[in-house]
Coordinates of C-alpha atoms and ligand atoms in Angstrom, one line a residue:
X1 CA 106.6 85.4 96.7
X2 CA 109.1 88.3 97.6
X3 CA 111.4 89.0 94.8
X4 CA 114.8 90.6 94.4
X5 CA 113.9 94.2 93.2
X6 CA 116.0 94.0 89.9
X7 CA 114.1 90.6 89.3
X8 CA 110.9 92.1 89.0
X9 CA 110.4 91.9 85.6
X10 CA 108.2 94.5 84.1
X11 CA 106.3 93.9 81.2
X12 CA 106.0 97.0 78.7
X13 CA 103.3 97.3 75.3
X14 CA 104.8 99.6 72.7
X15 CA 101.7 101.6 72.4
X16 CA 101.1 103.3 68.8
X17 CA 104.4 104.0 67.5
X18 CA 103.5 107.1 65.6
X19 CA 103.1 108.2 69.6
X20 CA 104.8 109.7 72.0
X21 CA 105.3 105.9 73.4
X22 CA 108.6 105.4 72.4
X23 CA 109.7 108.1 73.6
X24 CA 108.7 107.9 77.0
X25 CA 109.9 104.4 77.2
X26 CA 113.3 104.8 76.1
X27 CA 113.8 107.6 78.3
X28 CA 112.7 106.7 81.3
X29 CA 115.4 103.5 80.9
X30 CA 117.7 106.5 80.0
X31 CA 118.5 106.5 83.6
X32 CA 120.3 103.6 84.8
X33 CA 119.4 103.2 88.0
X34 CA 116.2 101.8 86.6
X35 CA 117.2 98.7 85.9
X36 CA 118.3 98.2 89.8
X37 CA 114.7 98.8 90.4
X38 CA 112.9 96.4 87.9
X39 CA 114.3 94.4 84.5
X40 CA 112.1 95.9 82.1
X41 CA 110.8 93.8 78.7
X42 CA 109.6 96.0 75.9
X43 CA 106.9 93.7 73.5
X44 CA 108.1 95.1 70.0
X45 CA 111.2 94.8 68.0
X46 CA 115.0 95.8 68.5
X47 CA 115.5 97.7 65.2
X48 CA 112.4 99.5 65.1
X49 CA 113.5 101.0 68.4
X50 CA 116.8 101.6 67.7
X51 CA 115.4 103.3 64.5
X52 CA 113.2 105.9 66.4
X53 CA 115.6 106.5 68.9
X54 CA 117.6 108.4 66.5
X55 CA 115.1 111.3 67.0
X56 CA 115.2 111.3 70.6
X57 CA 118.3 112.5 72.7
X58 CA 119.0 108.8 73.5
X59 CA 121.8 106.7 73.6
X60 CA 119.5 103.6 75.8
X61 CA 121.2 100.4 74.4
X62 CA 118.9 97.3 74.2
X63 CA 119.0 93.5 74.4
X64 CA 117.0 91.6 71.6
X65 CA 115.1 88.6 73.0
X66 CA 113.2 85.8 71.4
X67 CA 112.0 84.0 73.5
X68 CA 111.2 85.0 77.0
X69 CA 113.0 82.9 79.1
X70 CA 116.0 85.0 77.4
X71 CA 115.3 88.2 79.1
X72 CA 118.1 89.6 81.4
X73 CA 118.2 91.8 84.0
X74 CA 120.3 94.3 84.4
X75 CA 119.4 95.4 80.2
X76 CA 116.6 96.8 78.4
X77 CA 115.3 93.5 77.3
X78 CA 112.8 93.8 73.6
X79 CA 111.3 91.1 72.9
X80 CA 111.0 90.6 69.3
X81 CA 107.3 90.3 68.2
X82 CA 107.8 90.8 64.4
X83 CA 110.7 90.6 62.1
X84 CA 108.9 92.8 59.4
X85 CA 110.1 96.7 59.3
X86 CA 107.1 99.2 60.1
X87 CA 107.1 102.4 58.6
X88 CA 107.2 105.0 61.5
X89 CA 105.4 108.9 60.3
X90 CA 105.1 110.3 63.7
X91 CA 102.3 112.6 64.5
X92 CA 100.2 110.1 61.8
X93 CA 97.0 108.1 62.5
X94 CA 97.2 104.9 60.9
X95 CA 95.7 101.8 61.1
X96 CA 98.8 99.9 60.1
X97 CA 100.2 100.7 63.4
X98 CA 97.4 100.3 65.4
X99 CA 97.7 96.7 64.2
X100 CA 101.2 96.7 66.0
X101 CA 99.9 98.4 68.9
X102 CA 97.5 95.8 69.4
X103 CA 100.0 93.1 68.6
X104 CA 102.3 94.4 71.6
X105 CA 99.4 94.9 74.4
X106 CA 97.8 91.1 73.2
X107 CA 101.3 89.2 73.5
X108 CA 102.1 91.4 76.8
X109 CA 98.8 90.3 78.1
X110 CA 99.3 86.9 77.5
X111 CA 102.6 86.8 79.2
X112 CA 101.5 88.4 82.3
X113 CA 98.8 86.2 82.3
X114 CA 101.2 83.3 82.0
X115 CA 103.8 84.5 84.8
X116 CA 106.4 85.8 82.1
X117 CA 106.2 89.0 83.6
X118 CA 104.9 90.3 86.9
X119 CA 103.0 93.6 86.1
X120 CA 102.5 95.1 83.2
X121 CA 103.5 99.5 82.2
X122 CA 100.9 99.8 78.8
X123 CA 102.2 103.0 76.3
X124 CA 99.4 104.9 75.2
X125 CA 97.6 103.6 71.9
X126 CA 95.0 105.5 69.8
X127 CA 91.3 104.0 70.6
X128 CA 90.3 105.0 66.7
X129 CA 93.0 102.8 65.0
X130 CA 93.1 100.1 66.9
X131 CA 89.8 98.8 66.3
X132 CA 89.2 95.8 64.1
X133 CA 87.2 92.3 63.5
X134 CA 89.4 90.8 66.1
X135 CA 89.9 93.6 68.6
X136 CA 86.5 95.6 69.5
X137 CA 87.8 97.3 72.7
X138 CA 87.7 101.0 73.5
X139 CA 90.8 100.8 75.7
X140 CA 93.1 98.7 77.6
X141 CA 91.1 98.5 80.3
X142 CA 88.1 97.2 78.3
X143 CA 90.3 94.3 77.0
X144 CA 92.5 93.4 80.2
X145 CA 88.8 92.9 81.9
X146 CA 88.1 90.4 79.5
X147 CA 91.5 88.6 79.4
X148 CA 92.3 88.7 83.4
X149 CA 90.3 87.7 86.5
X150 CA 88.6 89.9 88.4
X151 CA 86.7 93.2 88.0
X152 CA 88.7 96.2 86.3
X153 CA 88.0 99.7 87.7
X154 CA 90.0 102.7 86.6
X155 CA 91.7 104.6 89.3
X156 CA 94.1 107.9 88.7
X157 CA 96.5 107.3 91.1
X158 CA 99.3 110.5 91.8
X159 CA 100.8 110.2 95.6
X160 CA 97.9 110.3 97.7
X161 CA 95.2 111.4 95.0
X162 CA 93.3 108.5 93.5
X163 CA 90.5 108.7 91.9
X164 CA 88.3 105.7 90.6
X165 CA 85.4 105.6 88.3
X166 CA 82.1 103.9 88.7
X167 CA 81.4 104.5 84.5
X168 CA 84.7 104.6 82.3
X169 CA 84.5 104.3 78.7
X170 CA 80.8 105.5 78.7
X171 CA 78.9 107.8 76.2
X172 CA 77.9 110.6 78.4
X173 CA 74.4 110.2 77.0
X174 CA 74.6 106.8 78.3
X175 CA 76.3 107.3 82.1
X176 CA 72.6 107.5 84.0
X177 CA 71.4 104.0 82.6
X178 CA 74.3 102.6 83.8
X179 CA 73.9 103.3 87.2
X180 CA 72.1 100.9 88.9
X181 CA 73.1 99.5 92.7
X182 CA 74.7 96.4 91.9
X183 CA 77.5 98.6 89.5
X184 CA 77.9 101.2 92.3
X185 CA 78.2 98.4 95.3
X186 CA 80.7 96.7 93.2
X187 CA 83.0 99.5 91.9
X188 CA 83.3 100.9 95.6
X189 CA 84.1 97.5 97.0
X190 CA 86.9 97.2 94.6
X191 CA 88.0 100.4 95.3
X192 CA 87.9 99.8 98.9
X193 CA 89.9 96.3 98.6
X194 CA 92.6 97.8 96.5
X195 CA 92.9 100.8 98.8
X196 CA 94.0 97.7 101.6
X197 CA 95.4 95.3 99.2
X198 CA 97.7 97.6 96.9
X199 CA 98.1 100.4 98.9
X200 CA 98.1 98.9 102.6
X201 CA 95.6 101.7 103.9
X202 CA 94.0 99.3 106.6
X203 CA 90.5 101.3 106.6
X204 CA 90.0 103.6 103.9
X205 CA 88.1 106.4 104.0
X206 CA 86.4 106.9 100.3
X207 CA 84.6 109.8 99.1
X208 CA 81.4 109.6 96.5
X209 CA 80.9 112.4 93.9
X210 CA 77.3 113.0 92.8
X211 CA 75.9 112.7 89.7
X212 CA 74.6 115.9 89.4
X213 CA 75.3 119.6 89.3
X214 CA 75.1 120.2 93.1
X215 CA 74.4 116.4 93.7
X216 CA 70.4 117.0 92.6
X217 CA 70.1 119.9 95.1
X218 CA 67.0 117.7 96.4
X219 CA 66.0 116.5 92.8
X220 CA 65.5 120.2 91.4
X221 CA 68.2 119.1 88.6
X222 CA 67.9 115.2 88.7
X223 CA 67.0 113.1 90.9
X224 CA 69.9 110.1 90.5
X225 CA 71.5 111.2 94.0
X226 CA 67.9 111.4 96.4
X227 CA 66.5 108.4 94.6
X228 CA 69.9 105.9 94.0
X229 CA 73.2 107.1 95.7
X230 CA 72.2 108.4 99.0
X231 CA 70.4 104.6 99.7
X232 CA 72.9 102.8 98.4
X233 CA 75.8 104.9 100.2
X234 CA 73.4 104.3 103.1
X235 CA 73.4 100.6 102.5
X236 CA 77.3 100.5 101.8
X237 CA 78.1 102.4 104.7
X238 CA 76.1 100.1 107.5
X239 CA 78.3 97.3 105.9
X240 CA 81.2 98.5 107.1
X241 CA 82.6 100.6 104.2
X242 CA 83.5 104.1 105.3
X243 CA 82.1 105.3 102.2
X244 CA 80.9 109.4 102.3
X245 CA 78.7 111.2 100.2
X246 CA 76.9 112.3 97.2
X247 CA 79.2 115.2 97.3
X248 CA 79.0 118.3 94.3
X249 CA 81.6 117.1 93.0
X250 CA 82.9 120.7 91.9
X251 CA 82.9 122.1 95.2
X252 CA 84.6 118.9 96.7
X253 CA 87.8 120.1 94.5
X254 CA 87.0 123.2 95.0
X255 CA 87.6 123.5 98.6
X256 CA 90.1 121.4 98.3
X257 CA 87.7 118.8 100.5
X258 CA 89.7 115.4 98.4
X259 CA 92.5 115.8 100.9
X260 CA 90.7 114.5 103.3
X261 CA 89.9 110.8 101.8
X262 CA 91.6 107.8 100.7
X263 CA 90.4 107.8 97.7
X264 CA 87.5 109.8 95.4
X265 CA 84.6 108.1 93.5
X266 CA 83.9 109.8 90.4
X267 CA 80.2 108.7 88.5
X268 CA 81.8 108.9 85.2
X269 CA 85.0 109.7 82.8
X270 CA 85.2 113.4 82.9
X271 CA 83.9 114.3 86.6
X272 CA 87.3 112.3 87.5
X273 CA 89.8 112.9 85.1
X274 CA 89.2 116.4 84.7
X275 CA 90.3 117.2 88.3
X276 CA 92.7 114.4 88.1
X277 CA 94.4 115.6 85.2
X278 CA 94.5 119.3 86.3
X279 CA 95.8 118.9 89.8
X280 CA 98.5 116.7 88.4
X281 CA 99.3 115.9 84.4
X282 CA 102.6 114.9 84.1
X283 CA 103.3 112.8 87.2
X284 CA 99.3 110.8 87.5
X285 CA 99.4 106.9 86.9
X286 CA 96.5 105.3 85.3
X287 CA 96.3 101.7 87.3
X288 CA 93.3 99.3 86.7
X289 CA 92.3 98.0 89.6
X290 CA 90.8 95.1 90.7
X291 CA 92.2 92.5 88.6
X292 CA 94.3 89.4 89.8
X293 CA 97.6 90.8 88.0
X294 CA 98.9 94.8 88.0
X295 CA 98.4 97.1 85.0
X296 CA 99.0 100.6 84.7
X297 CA 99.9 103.0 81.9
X298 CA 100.9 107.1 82.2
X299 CA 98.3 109.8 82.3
X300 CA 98.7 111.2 78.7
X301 CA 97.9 109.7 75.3
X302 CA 99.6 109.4 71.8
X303 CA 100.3 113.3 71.9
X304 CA 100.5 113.3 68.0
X305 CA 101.3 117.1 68.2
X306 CA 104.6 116.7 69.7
X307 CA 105.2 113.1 68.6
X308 CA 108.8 112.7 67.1
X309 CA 109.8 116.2 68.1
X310 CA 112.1 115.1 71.5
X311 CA 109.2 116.8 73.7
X312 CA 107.5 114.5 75.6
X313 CA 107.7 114.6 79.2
X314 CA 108.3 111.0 80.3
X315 CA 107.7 111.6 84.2
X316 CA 104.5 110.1 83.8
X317 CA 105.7 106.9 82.5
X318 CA 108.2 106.5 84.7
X319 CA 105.7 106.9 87.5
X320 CA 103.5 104.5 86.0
X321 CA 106.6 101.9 86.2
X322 CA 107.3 102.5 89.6
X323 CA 103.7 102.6 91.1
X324 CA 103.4 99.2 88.9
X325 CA 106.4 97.5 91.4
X326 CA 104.9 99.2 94.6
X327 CA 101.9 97.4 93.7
X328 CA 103.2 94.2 93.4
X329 CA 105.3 94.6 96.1
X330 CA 101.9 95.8 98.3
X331 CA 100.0 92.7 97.1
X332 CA 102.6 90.0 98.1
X333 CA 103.0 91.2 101.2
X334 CA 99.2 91.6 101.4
X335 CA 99.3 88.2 100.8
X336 CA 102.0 87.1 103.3
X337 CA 100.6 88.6 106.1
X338 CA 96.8 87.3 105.5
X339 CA 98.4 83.3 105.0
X340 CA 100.2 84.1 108.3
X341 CA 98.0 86.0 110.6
X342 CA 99.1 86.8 114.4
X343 CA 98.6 83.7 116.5
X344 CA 96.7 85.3 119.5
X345 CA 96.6 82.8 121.8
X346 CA 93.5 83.2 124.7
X347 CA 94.3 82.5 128.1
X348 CA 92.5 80.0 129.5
X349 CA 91.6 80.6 133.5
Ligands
NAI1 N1 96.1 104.8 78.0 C1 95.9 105.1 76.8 O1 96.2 104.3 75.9 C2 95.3 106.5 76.4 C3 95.1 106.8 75.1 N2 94.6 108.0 74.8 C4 94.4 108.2 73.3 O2 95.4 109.2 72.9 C5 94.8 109.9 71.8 C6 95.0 111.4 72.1 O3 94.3 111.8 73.2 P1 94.2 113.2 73.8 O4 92.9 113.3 74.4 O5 94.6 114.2 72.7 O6 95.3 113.3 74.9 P2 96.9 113.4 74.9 O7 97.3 113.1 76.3 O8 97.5 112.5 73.9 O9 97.2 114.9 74.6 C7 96.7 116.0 75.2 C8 97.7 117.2 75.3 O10 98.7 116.9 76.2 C9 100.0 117.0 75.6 N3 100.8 115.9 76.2 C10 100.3 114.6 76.4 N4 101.3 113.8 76.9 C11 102.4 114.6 77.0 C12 103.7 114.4 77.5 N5 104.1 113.2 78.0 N6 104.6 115.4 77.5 C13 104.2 116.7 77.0 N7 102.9 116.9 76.6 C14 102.0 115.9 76.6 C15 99.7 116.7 74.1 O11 100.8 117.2 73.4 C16 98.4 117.4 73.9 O12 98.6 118.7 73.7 C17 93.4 109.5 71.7 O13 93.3 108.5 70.6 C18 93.1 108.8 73.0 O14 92.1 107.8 72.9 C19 94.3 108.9 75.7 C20 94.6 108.7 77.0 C21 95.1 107.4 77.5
LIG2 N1 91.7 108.5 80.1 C1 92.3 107.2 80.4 C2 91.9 106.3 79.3 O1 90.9 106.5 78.7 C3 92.7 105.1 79.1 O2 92.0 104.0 78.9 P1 92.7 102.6 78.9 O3 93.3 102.4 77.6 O4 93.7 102.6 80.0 O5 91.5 101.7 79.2

């Protein structure tokens, strides 16, 4: 299914609204070559945007839907969730809006699952106040799991740098009992699918962080990497998966050894994003993976402290929105190819 570029239609959540979400959004759409690109749908309401864009430098003029089939390209399509007004305090937690941020990612979701929209850019929300009877999630990903088919995996994506996790939203205390063979197997096969499917690397070359300072050093501290990763990168390996590793994961950065790979396997949160985040906040992607439609959301959260204030980078974002189409884009073609392989025809003698 190859569509016209503007034609892509790119679902956006509103995130938390006492964010830095709004921000980003309007001005990355600031620009109008954007909507060459993609025809972007924003799940919220028309005059609650054009009331917070009065504190940004912003003059991004917007096209109030109802229903989807109304959305145009060539605008900044809203889609009008609610009719009620929401108070806006930026920089606030409050629960009230998480209740909007939820209604925004849940409505989003639902369309992308029903083919309103291609791919889906999420604005940050705030894990705390979003929680409730009827949503018991610690992040998008979390949710979109549930909702979507396939397995999610979370994968920092900047340029060539991507970085997926084996443990996302884990307690620390908790990372180790997660680990078992089966999770590890799993995560890296997804990994090394969407390294061919979305990213069109025909054979990857993946890289697998240790668990522990120095990777156990021979189970003086630990002995997760002798007694589970080694085998199991062992077992992954003779299948076929170029899969490397334990590796300490702080000289790996160090040395500036994550060049070298397709992609880096980090065992939990922290090991990943840490690195991630450092080598490039700003303009890193967050995409889950493994899923039958495409997600991803910008590097950053709500960024209370500067919410309001016209400070917010919006690179991110924007990023987030392109690598989103590239995906898609990626996939199809994926798909294309695979339903019409070469005919090689052997010569008979
Ligand atoms: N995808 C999502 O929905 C995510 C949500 N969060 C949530 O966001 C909330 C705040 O999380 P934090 O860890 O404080 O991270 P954060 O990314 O919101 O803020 C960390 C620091 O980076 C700055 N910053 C963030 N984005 C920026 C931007 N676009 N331009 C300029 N400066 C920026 C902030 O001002 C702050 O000083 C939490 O509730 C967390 O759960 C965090 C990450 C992702
Ligand atoms: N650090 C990224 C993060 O925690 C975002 O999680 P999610 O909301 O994308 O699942």
């Amino acid at each position: 299914m190859n569509k016209k570029a503007e034609n892509i239609i790119v679902g956006i959540s509103v995130g938390d609204l006492n964010g830095i979400g709004s921000e980003v959004i309007l001005k990355t759409f600031e620009d109008s070559r954007m909507l060459e690109l993609c025809t972007p749908v924003i799940f919220a309401n028309a005059k609650i945007l054009s009331f917070v864009r009065k504190s940004f430098t912003s003059t991004v003029q917007f096209h109030g839907v109802d229903k989807l089939d109304q959305v145009l390209p060539g605008k900044v399509n809203v889609y009008n969730l609610w009719r009620e007004g929401v108070d806006i305090n930026f920089g606030k937690n409050d629960e009230k809006i998480g209740t909007y941020a939820i209604k925004s990612f849940a409505a989003a979701t639902k369309a992308l699952k029903e083919g309103d929209i291609d791919v889906l850019v999420t604005a940050p929300i705030n894990k705390y106040n979003i929680q409730s009877e009827d949503f018991k999630f610690p992040g998008h990903t979390d949710y979109l799991n549930q909702e979507l088919e396939g397995n999610a995996l979370m994968m920092m994506v900047q340029d060539n740098l991507r970085v997926g996790l084996i443990t996302d939203h884990v307690p620390l205390s908790e990372v180790s009992a997660h680990l078992t063979e089966e999770l590890i197997v799993k995560k890296i096969e997804t990994i090394r699918k969407s390294l061919v499917e979305d990213f069109s690397i025909v054979k990857p070359k993946i890289a697998v962080l240790g668990l522990n300072p120095h990777a156990g050093d021979g189970g003086v501290i630990g002995k997760e990497d002798d007694a589970l990763l080694r085998p199991v990168l062992k077992k992954i390996f003779d299948s076929g998966t170029m899969a490397f590793g334990p590796f300490p994961a702080d000289g790996f950065f160090g040395s500036g050894q994550y060049e070298k790979y397709d992609a880096i396997v980090a065992m939990y949160h922290d090991q990943g994003l840490i690195p991630f985040k450092t080598l490039s906040f700003g303009k890193g992607v967050n995409y889950t993976a493994g899923l039958n439609k495409v997600r991803t959301s910008p590097d950053h959260g709500t960024a209370y402290d500067i919410a309001g204030k016209d400070m917010a980078d919006y690179n991110s974002f924007k990023e987030a929105v392109y690598l989103a189409i590239d995906i898609f884009r990626s996939r199809n073609q994926y798909e294309e190819i695979s339903q019409k392989p070469l005919k090689i025809k052997e010569k008979q003698l």
